Coordinates of C-alpha atoms in Angstrom, one line a residue:
X809 CA 0.1 0.0 0.0
X810 CA 1.0 3.6 -0.5
X811 CA 1.9 5.5 2.7
X812 CA -0.5 8.3 2.9
X813 CA 0.1 9.7 6.3
X814 CA 2.0 12.8 4.8
X815 CA 1.8 16.6 5.3
X816 CA 1.2 18.8 2.3
X817 CA 2.1 22.3 2.2
X818 CA 1.1 25.0 -0.3
X819 CA 3.6 27.7 -0.4
X820 CA 2.6 30.9 -2.3
X821 CA 6.1 32.4 -3.4
X822 CA 5.9 36.0 -4.6
X823 CA 7.3 37.9 -7.6
X824 CA 7.7 34.8 -9.8
X825 CA 4.2 33.8 -11.3
X826 CA 5.5 30.5 -12.2
X827 CA 6.1 29.7 -8.5
X828 CA 2.7 30.7 -7.3
X829 CA 0.8 28.0 -5.3
X830 CA 3.3 25.2 -6.0
X831 CA 1.9 22.1 -4.2
X832 CA 5.1 20.9 -2.4
X833 CA 5.2 17.8 -0.2
X834 CA 8.5 18.1 1.4
X835 CA 9.8 14.7 2.6
X836 CA 13.5 14.1 2.6
X837 CA 14.7 11.1 1.0
X838 CA 18.5 10.1 1.1
X839 CA 19.4 7.2 -1.1
X840 CA 23.0 7.3 -0.9
X841 CA 24.5 9.1 1.9
X842 CA 22.2 12.2 1.8
X843 CA 18.7 13.6 2.1
X844 CA 16.2 14.7 -0.4
X845 CA 13.1 16.8 -0.7
X846 CA 9.9 15.2 -2.0
X847 CA 7.6 17.6 -4.1
X848 CA 4.1 16.7 -4.9
X849 CA 3.2 17.4 -8.7
X850 CA -0.4 17.5 -9.4
X851 CA -0.6 18.4 -13.0
X852 CA -3.2 18.4 -15.8
X853 CA -1.3 17.2 -18.8
X854 CA -4.1 16.6 -21.1
X855 CA -3.0 19.5 -23.3
X856 CA 0.5 18.1 -24.1
X857 CA 0.5 14.4 -23.5
X858 CA -1.4 11.7 -25.4
X859 CA -1.0 9.0 -22.6
X860 CA -0.1 8.5 -18.9
X861 CA 3.3 7.3 -20.0
X862 CA 4.0 10.3 -22.0
X863 CA 2.8 12.6 -19.1
X864 CA 5.3 10.7 -16.8
X865 CA 8.1 11.2 -19.3
X866 CA 7.4 14.8 -19.6
X867 CA 7.1 15.6 -15.9
X868 CA 10.1 13.7 -15.1
X869 CA 12.3 15.3 -17.8
X870 CA 11.1 19.0 -16.7
X871 CA 11.8 18.2 -13.1
X872 CA 15.3 16.8 -13.5
X873 CA 16.5 19.1 -16.4
X874 CA 14.3 22.2 -16.5
X875 CA 12.5 23.2 -13.4
X876 CA 10.6 21.7 -10.5
X877 CA 8.2 24.9 -10.5
X878 CA 4.6 24.6 -11.6
X879 CA 4.5 20.9 -11.6
X880 CA 7.5 20.6 -14.0
X881 CA 5.6 22.4 -16.7
X882 CA 7.4 25.9 -16.3
X883 CA 9.9 26.3 -19.2
X884 CA 11.0 29.7 -18.3
X885 CA 12.6 29.0 -14.9
X886 CA 16.1 27.6 -14.7
X887 CA 15.7 25.3 -11.6
X888 CA 16.7 21.8 -12.8
X889 CA 17.0 19.5 -9.7
X890 CA 19.2 16.6 -11.2
X891 CA 22.7 16.8 -9.6
X892 CA 24.3 16.3 -12.9
X893 CA 22.0 18.1 -15.1
X894 CA 24.7 20.0 -16.9
X895 CA 26.1 16.8 -18.6
X896 CA 22.8 15.9 -20.1
X897 CA 22.2 17.3 -23.6
X898 CA 18.8 18.5 -24.6
X899 CA 16.4 15.5 -25.0
X900 CA 12.9 15.1 -26.4
X901 CA 11.0 13.2 -23.7
X902 CA 8.3 12.3 -26.3
X903 CA 10.7 10.7 -28.7
X904 CA 9.9 7.2 -29.8
X905 CA 13.5 6.4 -28.8
X906 CA 12.2 6.2 -25.2
X907 CA 9.0 4.0 -25.1
X908 CA 8.8 4.4 -21.4
X909 CA 9.8 6.9 -18.7
X910 CA 12.3 4.4 -17.4
X911 CA 13.9 4.1 -20.8
X912 CA 14.3 7.9 -20.8
X913 CA 15.6 7.8 -17.2
X914 CA 18.1 5.1 -18.1
X915 CA 19.4 7.3 -21.1
X916 CA 19.7 10.5 -18.8
X917 CA 21.8 8.4 -16.3
X918 CA 24.5 7.6 -18.9
X919 CA 25.9 11.1 -19.3
X920 CA 27.7 12.0 -16.1
X921 CA 31.0 9.8 -16.3
X922 CA 33.3 9.2 -13.3
X923 CA 36.7 9.7 -14.5
X924 CA 38.1 7.3 -12.0
X925 CA 36.6 4.3 -13.7
X926 CA 35.0 5.6 -17.0
X927 CA 31.6 4.4 -15.7
X928 CA 28.5 6.6 -15.2
X929 CA 28.2 8.0 -11.7
X930 CA 24.4 7.5 -11.7
X931 CA 23.6 3.9 -10.8
X932 CA 21.0 4.9 -8.4
X933 CA 18.1 7.2 -9.9
X934 CA 14.9 5.4 -10.4
X935 CA 11.1 5.5 -10.4
X936 CA 9.0 4.0 -7.6
X937 CA 5.3 3.0 -7.2
X938 CA 5.0 4.4 -3.6
X939 CA 6.6 1.4 -1.7
X940 CA 9.6 3.5 -0.6
X941 CA 7.4 5.8 1.4
X942 CA 5.6 2.9 3.1
X943 CA 8.9 1.2 4.3
X944 CA 11.1 4.2 5.2
X945 CA 8.5 6.8 6.5
X946 CA 5.8 4.6 7.6
X947 CA 8.1 1.7 8.8
X948 CA 5.6 -0.6 7.0
X949 CA 6.3 -3.8 4.8
X950 CA 4.0 -6.3 3.3
X951 CA 5.9 -9.5 2.4
X952 CA 7.5 -12.5 4.1
X953 CA 10.1 -10.4 5.8
X954 CA 12.8 -12.9 4.8
X955 CA 16.0 -12.2 2.6
X956 CA 17.5 -15.2 0.9
X957 CA 20.7 -15.9 -0.9
X958 CA 22.8 -18.7 -2.6
X959 CA 26.1 -19.8 -1.0
X960 CA 28.8 -22.0 -1.8
X961 CA 30.8 -24.8 0.1
X962 CA 33.6 -24.5 -2.5
X963 CA 31.8 -27.1 -4.8
X964 CA 28.1 -27.0 -4.3
X965 CA 25.5 -24.0 -4.2
X966 CA 22.7 -24.0 -1.7
X967 CA 19.9 -21.5 -0.7
X968 CA 20.0 -19.9 2.7
X969 CA 18.2 -17.3 4.7
X970 CA 20.2 -14.1 5.3
X971 CA 17.9 -12.6 7.7
X972 CA 14.2 -12.3 8.8
X973 CA 12.4 -9.4 10.6
X974 CA 11.3 -10.3 14.1
X975 CA 7.7 -8.9 13.3
X976 CA 7.4 -10.5 9.8
X977 CA 5.6 -13.7 8.9
X978 CA 9.0 -15.5 8.7
X979 CA 10.2 -14.0 12.0
X980 CA 6.9 -14.9 13.9
X981 CA 7.4 -18.4 12.8
X982 CA 11.0 -18.5 14.1
X983 CA 12.9 -18.7 10.8
X984 CA 16.3 -17.2 11.2
X985 CA 19.6 -16.5 9.7
X986 CA 21.7 -19.6 8.6
X987 CA 18.7 -21.9 7.9
X988 CA 19.0 -23.6 4.5
X989 CA 16.1 -23.8 2.2
X990 CA 16.0 -27.4 0.8
X991 CA 12.6 -27.3 -1.1
X992 CA 10.0 -24.7 -2.1
X993 CA 6.3 -26.0 -2.6
X994 CA 7.8 -29.5 -2.3
X995 CA 10.1 -28.8 -5.2
X996 CA 13.6 -29.6 -4.3
X997 CA 15.1 -28.4 -7.8
X998 CA 16.2 -25.0 -6.5
X999 CA 19.9 -25.2 -7.2
X1000 CA 21.7 -22.1 -8.4
X1001 CA 21.7 -22.0 -12.2
X1002 CA 23.1 -18.5 -12.9
X1003 CA 21.8 -15.0 -12.3
X1004 CA 18.9 -15.3 -14.6
X1005 CA 18.5 -19.1 -14.5
X1006 CA 15.1 -20.9 -14.5
X1007 CA 15.6 -22.1 -10.9
X1008 CA 16.6 -18.7 -9.6
X1009 CA 13.7 -17.2 -11.4
X1010 CA 11.4 -19.7 -9.8
X1011 CA 13.0 -18.9 -6.3
X1012 CA 12.6 -15.3 -6.7
X1013 CA 8.9 -15.6 -7.5
X1014 CA 8.2 -17.8 -4.7
X1015 CA 10.1 -15.7 -2.1
X1016 CA 9.4 -12.4 -3.3
X1017 CA 6.2 -12.3 -5.5
X1018 CA 3.9 -15.0 -4.5
X1019 CA 1.3 -14.4 -1.7
X1020 CA 1.8 -17.8 -0.1
X1021 CA 4.6 -20.3 -0.3
X1022 CA 5.6 -23.5 1.6
X1023 CA 9.2 -23.8 2.6
X1024 CA 11.3 -26.9 3.6
X1025 CA 14.2 -25.8 5.8
X1026 CA 17.2 -27.4 7.5
X1027 CA 17.7 -25.4 10.7
X1028 CA 21.2 -24.6 12.4
X1029 CA 20.9 -28.0 14.3
X1030 CA 20.2 -29.9 11.2
X1031 CA 16.4 -30.4 12.0
X1032 CA 14.1 -30.6 9.0
X1033 CA 11.1 -28.3 9.4
X1034 CA 8.2 -27.2 6.9
X1035 CA 6.8 -23.7 7.1
X1036 CA 4.1 -22.0 5.1
X1037 CA 4.4 -18.3 4.8
X1038 CA 1.6 -15.8 3.7
X1039 CA 2.3 -12.3 3.0
X1040 CA 0.9 -9.8 5.5
X1041 CA 1.5 -6.2 6.5
X1042 CA 3.7 -5.6 9.6
X1043 CA 5.7 -3.0 11.5
X1044 CA 9.4 -3.2 10.5
X1045 CA 11.8 -4.0 13.4
X1046 CA 15.2 -2.8 12.3
X1047 CA 17.1 -4.5 15.1
X1048 CA 17.7 -8.2 14.1
X1049 CA 20.0 -9.1 17.0
X1050 CA 21.7 -7.4 19.9
X1051 CA 24.0 -8.7 22.8
X1052 CA 26.8 -7.5 25.2
X1053 CA 30.0 -9.6 25.2
X1054 CA 32.2 -9.7 28.2
X1055 CA 35.8 -10.7 27.2
X1056 CA 38.9 -10.2 29.5
X1057 CA 37.2 -7.7 31.5
X1058 CA 36.0 -5.7 28.7
X1059 CA 32.4 -5.2 27.7
X1060 CA 31.6 -5.0 24.0
X1061 CA 28.1 -4.1 22.6
X1062 CA 26.9 -5.6 19.4
X1063 CA 23.8 -5.1 17.4
X1064 CA 22.5 -6.0 13.9
X1065 CA 20.8 -2.8 12.5
X1066 CA 19.1 -3.6 9.1
X1067 CA 17.2 -0.6 8.0
X1068 CA 17.0 3.2 8.6
X1069 CA 13.2 3.4 9.0
X1070 CA 12.4 6.8 10.4
X1071 CA 12.6 7.6 14.1
X1072 CA 9.5 9.9 13.9
X1073 CA 6.6 10.3 11.6
X1074 CA 3.3 11.9 11.7
X1075 CA 2.1 9.3 14.2
X1076 CA 4.9 10.3 16.7
X1077 CA 7.7 8.2 17.9
X1078 CA 8.2 5.0 16.0
X1079 CA 9.3 1.3 16.7
X1080 CA 12.6 2.3 15.2
X1081 CA 13.4 4.8 17.8
X1082 CA 12.1 2.6 20.6
X1083 CA 14.4 -0.1 19.5
X1084 CA 17.5 2.1 19.2
X1085 CA 16.8 3.6 22.7
X1086 CA 16.3 0.2 24.1
X1087 CA 19.6 -1.1 22.8
X1088 CA 21.8 1.9 23.7
X1089 CA 20.2 1.7 27.3
X1090 CA 21.3 -1.8 27.5
X1091 CA 24.8 -0.9 26.3
X1092 CA 25.1 2.0 28.8
X1093 CA 24.0 -0.2 31.7
X1094 CA 26.7 -2.6 30.7
X1095 CA 29.3 0.1 30.5
X1096 CA 30.5 -0.9 27.2
X1097 CA 34.0 0.4 25.9
X1098 CA 33.5 -0.8 22.4
X1099 CA 30.7 -0.9 20.0
X1100 CA 30.0 -3.0 17.0
X1101 CA 27.3 -1.9 14.5
X1102 CA 26.5 -4.6 12.0
X1103 CA 25.2 -3.0 8.7
X1104 CA 26.2 -5.8 6.4
X1105 CA 22.8 -6.0 4.6
X1106 CA 21.6 -2.4 5.5
X1107 CA 20.9 -0.5 2.4
X1108 CA 19.9 2.8 4.1
X1109 CA 16.8 4.7 5.3
X1110 CA 15.9 7.9 7.0
X1111 CA 18.4 10.7 7.5
X1112 CA 16.8 11.5 10.7
X1113 CA 17.6 8.0 11.8
X1114 CA 21.3 8.3 10.7
X1115 CA 21.6 11.5 12.6
X1116 CA 19.9 10.1 15.7
X1117 CA 22.2 7.0 15.7
X1118 CA 25.2 9.0 15.2
X1119 CA 24.3 11.2 18.1
X1120 CA 23.7 8.2 20.1
X1121 CA 27.2 6.7 19.4
X1122 CA 29.3 10.1 19.5
X1123 CA 30.7 11.5 22.7
X1124 CA 28.9 14.5 24.3
X1125 CA 31.8 16.7 23.2
X1126 CA 30.6 16.8 19.6
X1127 CA 27.5 18.8 20.5
X1128 CA 27.2 21.9 18.1
X1129 CA 29.9 20.4 15.7
X1130 CA 29.4 19.9 12.1
X1131 CA 28.0 16.4 11.4
X1132 CA 27.9 16.5 7.6
X1133 CA 27.2 19.0 4.8
X1134 CA 25.2 18.9 1.5
X1135 CA 26.4 19.6 -2.1
X1136 CA 23.8 20.7 -4.7
X1137 CA 24.0 21.6 -8.4
X1138 CA 24.8 25.2 -9.0
X1139 CA 21.2 26.3 -9.6
X1140 CA 19.8 24.8 -6.4
X1141 CA 22.9 26.1 -4.5
X1142 CA 22.1 29.6 -5.6
X1143 CA 18.6 29.5 -3.9
X1144 CA 19.2 26.8 -1.2
X1145 CA 18.8 29.3 1.8
X1146 CA 15.6 30.7 0.3
X1147 CA 13.7 27.3 -0.1
X1148 CA 15.1 25.9 3.1
X1149 CA 17.4 23.3 1.7
X1150 CA 20.0 22.2 4.3
X1151 CA 23.7 23.0 3.6
X1152 CA 25.2 22.0 7.0
X1153 CA 23.9 19.5 9.6
X1154 CA 25.2 19.8 13.1
X1155 CA 25.3 17.4 16.1
X1156 CA 22.7 18.5 18.6
X1157 CA 24.3 16.4 21.2
X1158 CA 26.2 13.1 21.9
X1159 CA 25.4 10.0 23.7
X1160 CA 26.1 8.8 27.1
X1161 CA 28.6 6.0 26.2
X1162 CA 32.3 6.2 26.8
X1163 CA 33.6 4.4 23.6
X1164 CA 37.2 3.8 22.8
X1165 CA 36.4 2.0 19.5
X1166 CA 33.5 1.9 17.0
X1167 CA 33.3 -1.1 14.5
X1168 CA 31.0 -1.1 11.7
X1169 CA 30.5 -4.3 9.8
X1170 CA 29.8 -3.7 6.1
X1171 CA 29.6 -5.4 2.7
X1172 CA 28.6 -4.7 -0.8
X1173 CA 25.0 -4.5 0.5
X1174 CA 26.0 -1.8 2.8
X1175 CA 24.8 1.6 1.3
X1176 CA 23.3 5.1 1.6
X1177 CA 22.5 5.9 5.2
X1178 CA 24.8 3.1 6.6
X1179 CA 27.8 4.7 4.8
X1180 CA 26.7 8.3 5.8
X1181 CA 26.5 7.1 9.5
X1182 CA 29.9 5.7 9.6
X1183 CA 31.5 8.5 7.5
X1184 CA 30.0 11.3 9.8
X1185 CA 31.7 9.7 12.8
X1186 CA 35.3 9.3 11.3
X1187 CA 36.4 12.9 12.2
X1188 CA 35.5 12.5 15.8
X1189 CA 36.1 8.8 16.8
X1190 CA 38.1 5.8 16.2
X1191 CA 36.1 4.2 13.6
X1192 CA 37.0 1.0 11.8
X1193 CA 35.1 -0.8 8.9
X1194 CA 35.3 -4.5 9.0
X1195 CA 34.3 -6.7 6.3
X1196 CA 34.2 -5.8 2.7
X1197 CA 33.9 -2.8 0.5
X1198 CA 30.6 -1.0 0.7
X1199 CA 28.3 -0.3 -2.1
X1200 CA 29.3 3.3 -2.8
X1201 CA 26.4 5.9 -2.5
X1202 CA 27.5 9.3 -1.4
X1203 CA 24.7 11.0 -3.1
X1204 CA 20.9 11.2 -2.6
X1205 CA 17.5 12.4 -3.9
X1206 CA 14.6 14.8 -3.7
X1207 CA 11.7 12.7 -4.2
X1208 CA 9.0 14.0 -6.6
X1209 CA 5.7 12.5 -6.6
X1210 CA 4.4 12.8 -10.1
X1211 CA 0.7 12.9 -10.7
X1212 CA -1.9 14.3 -13.3
X1213 CA -5.5 15.3 -13.3
X1214 CA -7.9 13.7 -15.9
X1215 CA -11.4 15.1 -15.6
X1216 CA -10.6 16.5 -12.2
X1217 CA -9.6 13.1 -10.9
X1218 CA -6.0 12.6 -9.9
X1219 CA -4.0 9.9 -11.2
X1220 CA -0.8 8.9 -9.5
X1221 CA 2.0 8.0 -11.9
X1222 CA 5.1 7.5 -10.0
X1223 CA 7.5 8.8 -7.4
X1224 CA 10.7 10.1 -9.0
X1225 CA 14.1 9.6 -7.3
X1226 CA 16.8 11.2 -9.3
X1227 CA 20.1 12.3 -7.7
X1228 CA 20.1 15.8 -6.2
X1229 CA 23.0 16.1 -4.1
X1230 CA 26.1 14.8 -2.5
X1231 CA 27.3 14.7 1.1
X1232 CA 30.8 15.2 2.9
X1233 CA 31.5 14.9 6.5
X1234 CA 33.2 17.5 8.7
X1235 CA 36.7 16.6 7.3
X1236 CA 35.2 17.0 3.9
X1237 CA 35.6 13.2 3.3
X1238 CA 33.2 11.7 0.8
X1239 CA 33.0 10.9 -2.8
X1240 CA 33.1 7.1 -2.2
X1241 CA 31.2 6.1 -5.4
X1242 CA 33.1 2.8 -5.6
X1243 CA 32.5 2.1 -2.0
X1244 CA 34.3 2.4 1.3
X1245 CA 37.1 0.0 1.8
X1246 CA 37.5 -2.0 5.0
X1247 CA 40.1 -1.3 7.5
X1248 CA 39.9 -5.0 8.4
X1249 CA 38.9 -7.6 5.8
X1250 CA 36.6 -10.4 6.8
X1251 CA 34.4 -13.0 5.1
X1252 CA 30.6 -13.3 5.5
X1253 CA 29.8 -16.8 6.1
X1254 CA 26.0 -16.6 5.6
X1255 CA 25.2 -19.8 7.5
X1256 CA 26.7 -18.6 10.8
X1257 CA 23.9 -17.3 13.2
X1258 CA 23.9 -13.8 14.3
X1259 CA 26.4 -13.1 17.3
X1260 CA 28.0 -16.4 16.9
X1261 CA 31.8 -16.6 17.9
X1262 CA 32.2 -18.3 14.5
X1263 CA 31.4 -15.0 12.7
X1264 CA 34.7 -14.1 10.8
X1265 CA 33.8 -10.3 11.3
X1266 CA 33.4 -10.7 15.1
X1267 CA 36.6 -12.9 15.4
X1268 CA 38.6 -10.2 13.4
X1269 CA 37.3 -7.4 15.8
X1270 CA 37.9 -9.5 18.9
X1271 CA 41.5 -10.1 17.8
X1272 CA 42.0 -6.4 17.0
X1273 CA 40.8 -5.6 20.5
X1274 CA 43.2 -8.3 22.0
X1275 CA 40.4 -10.3 23.5
X1276 CA 40.7 -13.1 21.0
X1277 CA 43.2 -15.1 19.1
X1278 CA 43.0 -15.4 15.4
X1279 CA 45.0 -17.5 13.0
X1280 CA 46.0 -15.8 9.6
X1281 CA 44.2 -17.9 7.1
X1282 CA 42.2 -17.3 3.9
X1283 CA 38.5 -17.9 3.6
X1284 CA 39.3 -21.2 1.5
X1285 CA 41.7 -22.5 4.2
X1286 CA 39.1 -21.6 7.0
X1287 CA 36.3 -23.4 4.9
X1288 CA 38.7 -26.5 4.6
X1289 CA 39.2 -26.5 8.2
X1290 CA 35.4 -26.1 8.9
X1291 CA 33.5 -27.7 6.0
X1292 CA 30.2 -26.4 7.5
X1293 CA 31.0 -22.8 6.4
X1294 CA 29.2 -21.3 3.4
X1295 CA 30.2 -18.2 1.5
X1296 CA 27.5 -16.1 -0.1
X1297 CA 27.4 -15.6 -3.8
X1298 CA 26.5 -12.1 -5.4
X1299 CA 22.9 -12.3 -4.9
X1300 CA 20.6 -12.6 -7.9
X1301 CA 17.8 -11.2 -6.1
X1302 CA 16.7 -7.6 -5.3
X1303 CA 17.3 -6.4 -1.6
X1304 CA 14.1 -6.8 0.5
X1305 CA 14.5 -3.3 1.8
X1306 CA 14.9 0.1 -0.1
X1307 CA 18.2 1.9 -0.2
X1308 CA 17.0 5.4 0.7
X1309 CA 16.3 7.9 3.4
X1310 CA 13.2 9.9 4.4
X1311 CA 12.9 12.9 6.8
X1312 CA 10.3 15.7 7.5
X1313 CA 13.1 18.0 8.8
X1314 CA 13.7 20.1 5.7
X1315 CA 10.0 20.3 4.9
X1316 CA 9.4 21.9 8.3
X1317 CA 12.3 24.1 7.8
X1318 CA 11.0 25.4 4.4
X1319 CA 7.4 25.8 5.7
X1320 CA 8.7 27.8 8.8
X1321 CA 11.2 29.9 6.8
X1322 CA 8.5 30.9 4.3
X1323 CA 5.8 31.6 6.9
X1324 CA 8.2 33.7 9.1
X1325 CA 10.3 35.5 6.6
X1326 CA 8.0 35.6 3.6
X1327 CA 11.1 34.7 1.7
X1328 CA 11.2 35.2 -2.1
X1329 CA 13.1 33.7 -5.1
X1330 CA 14.9 36.6 -6.7

């Protein structure tokens, strides 16, 4: 379902007729390491578009490359929102070369080239049907709540559960990380057969598309169980696991944080905030000296949550100091103060932990707000990334909800997430388009349960802290020594959770600044 519990602001902005009564729904999404503003576009396109798809192409192009004013229709205003708009030549959105809006978007994404690798910068921009708002701002999902992936023992490929949400249909039936799936709907022919293989497509449909599926599992203790899952709507619990380790007189806090769903929304405090507060209260009581934040499958979420988590981790001495800053295209930069776009974000305060070390566990699935969170802390704390190189997403979006009116009836077309800005930390560190490299390399053995001493990431951290002994051996040597270990393959499946961030902070800032100061665009 589409998350409708949103605030709509109508801001009459003077002196520029094209900006009168722009309906702006300002919600900040950061799908990279940043935040973005969401603007609601309700436009009657009967006069210039022959179909809904043509309307969507037109509104998308206008918003990205021309102006976000007047629902994307105004051609006289030079206010493009796309971060790399200047690299894109003039295109005809109605051209037959682009049958769909997505085709046009894919073309636009090819123009800004990263000189470091010769590839397009933009591997992020996309169109969405409203699911993003449900998950990030609403904290609501409607699926099995289970992410799966193939893994190898060096010879054979098997299907495993990477994780399950505690509140989901899978979590409620006790399905957990490390369980092997041996059959689906009684069919044992589910072996890996390539990224687009028949078996892979069959698994993808059964796990992520079908409403009801029966799975046969082999649990951690080798017990065979059968579970039937039915999709249902549930409140996302972002904390998959948490504990405190006591080693050689040292207390070490550890938790698995799986998505940055918002800490606040129009309904008030969320489950995400409650869970973060619970975990950090537990850590404070245990007087931990080191913290491990496991983000290995976390693709992002709310910028508010990233800031809240950073403030809980950082020392109190950071209060008032720069947390991170935004970079926009030249056109938005020129009017940023007038329309309330953040340029600098400061720590409001720090936490009550006295930490000597902060470890983040990451992988190629670690993106967006996850990368933002660890990058923000680097100038102020001893931060170490353990695991593998992260995804690489130092940029983010404004989210534009594109709609048209036909016979006075609104038709929602799509939410547009096209890159609008970049972020840098207080030391001006950022630009990690190829990912953040680990300080300590570790292997993700996906059949090892959360918090287990057999987790290679935890073993490497304990060794670093001097509270564990670790032999220098490759993942292959380790698997030969312990033939129960399984290394995950590059997943052929889409992530269960969205890579993005949502916040109402900028929407409130813009509303307040316009009301208080009657600001005008010059």
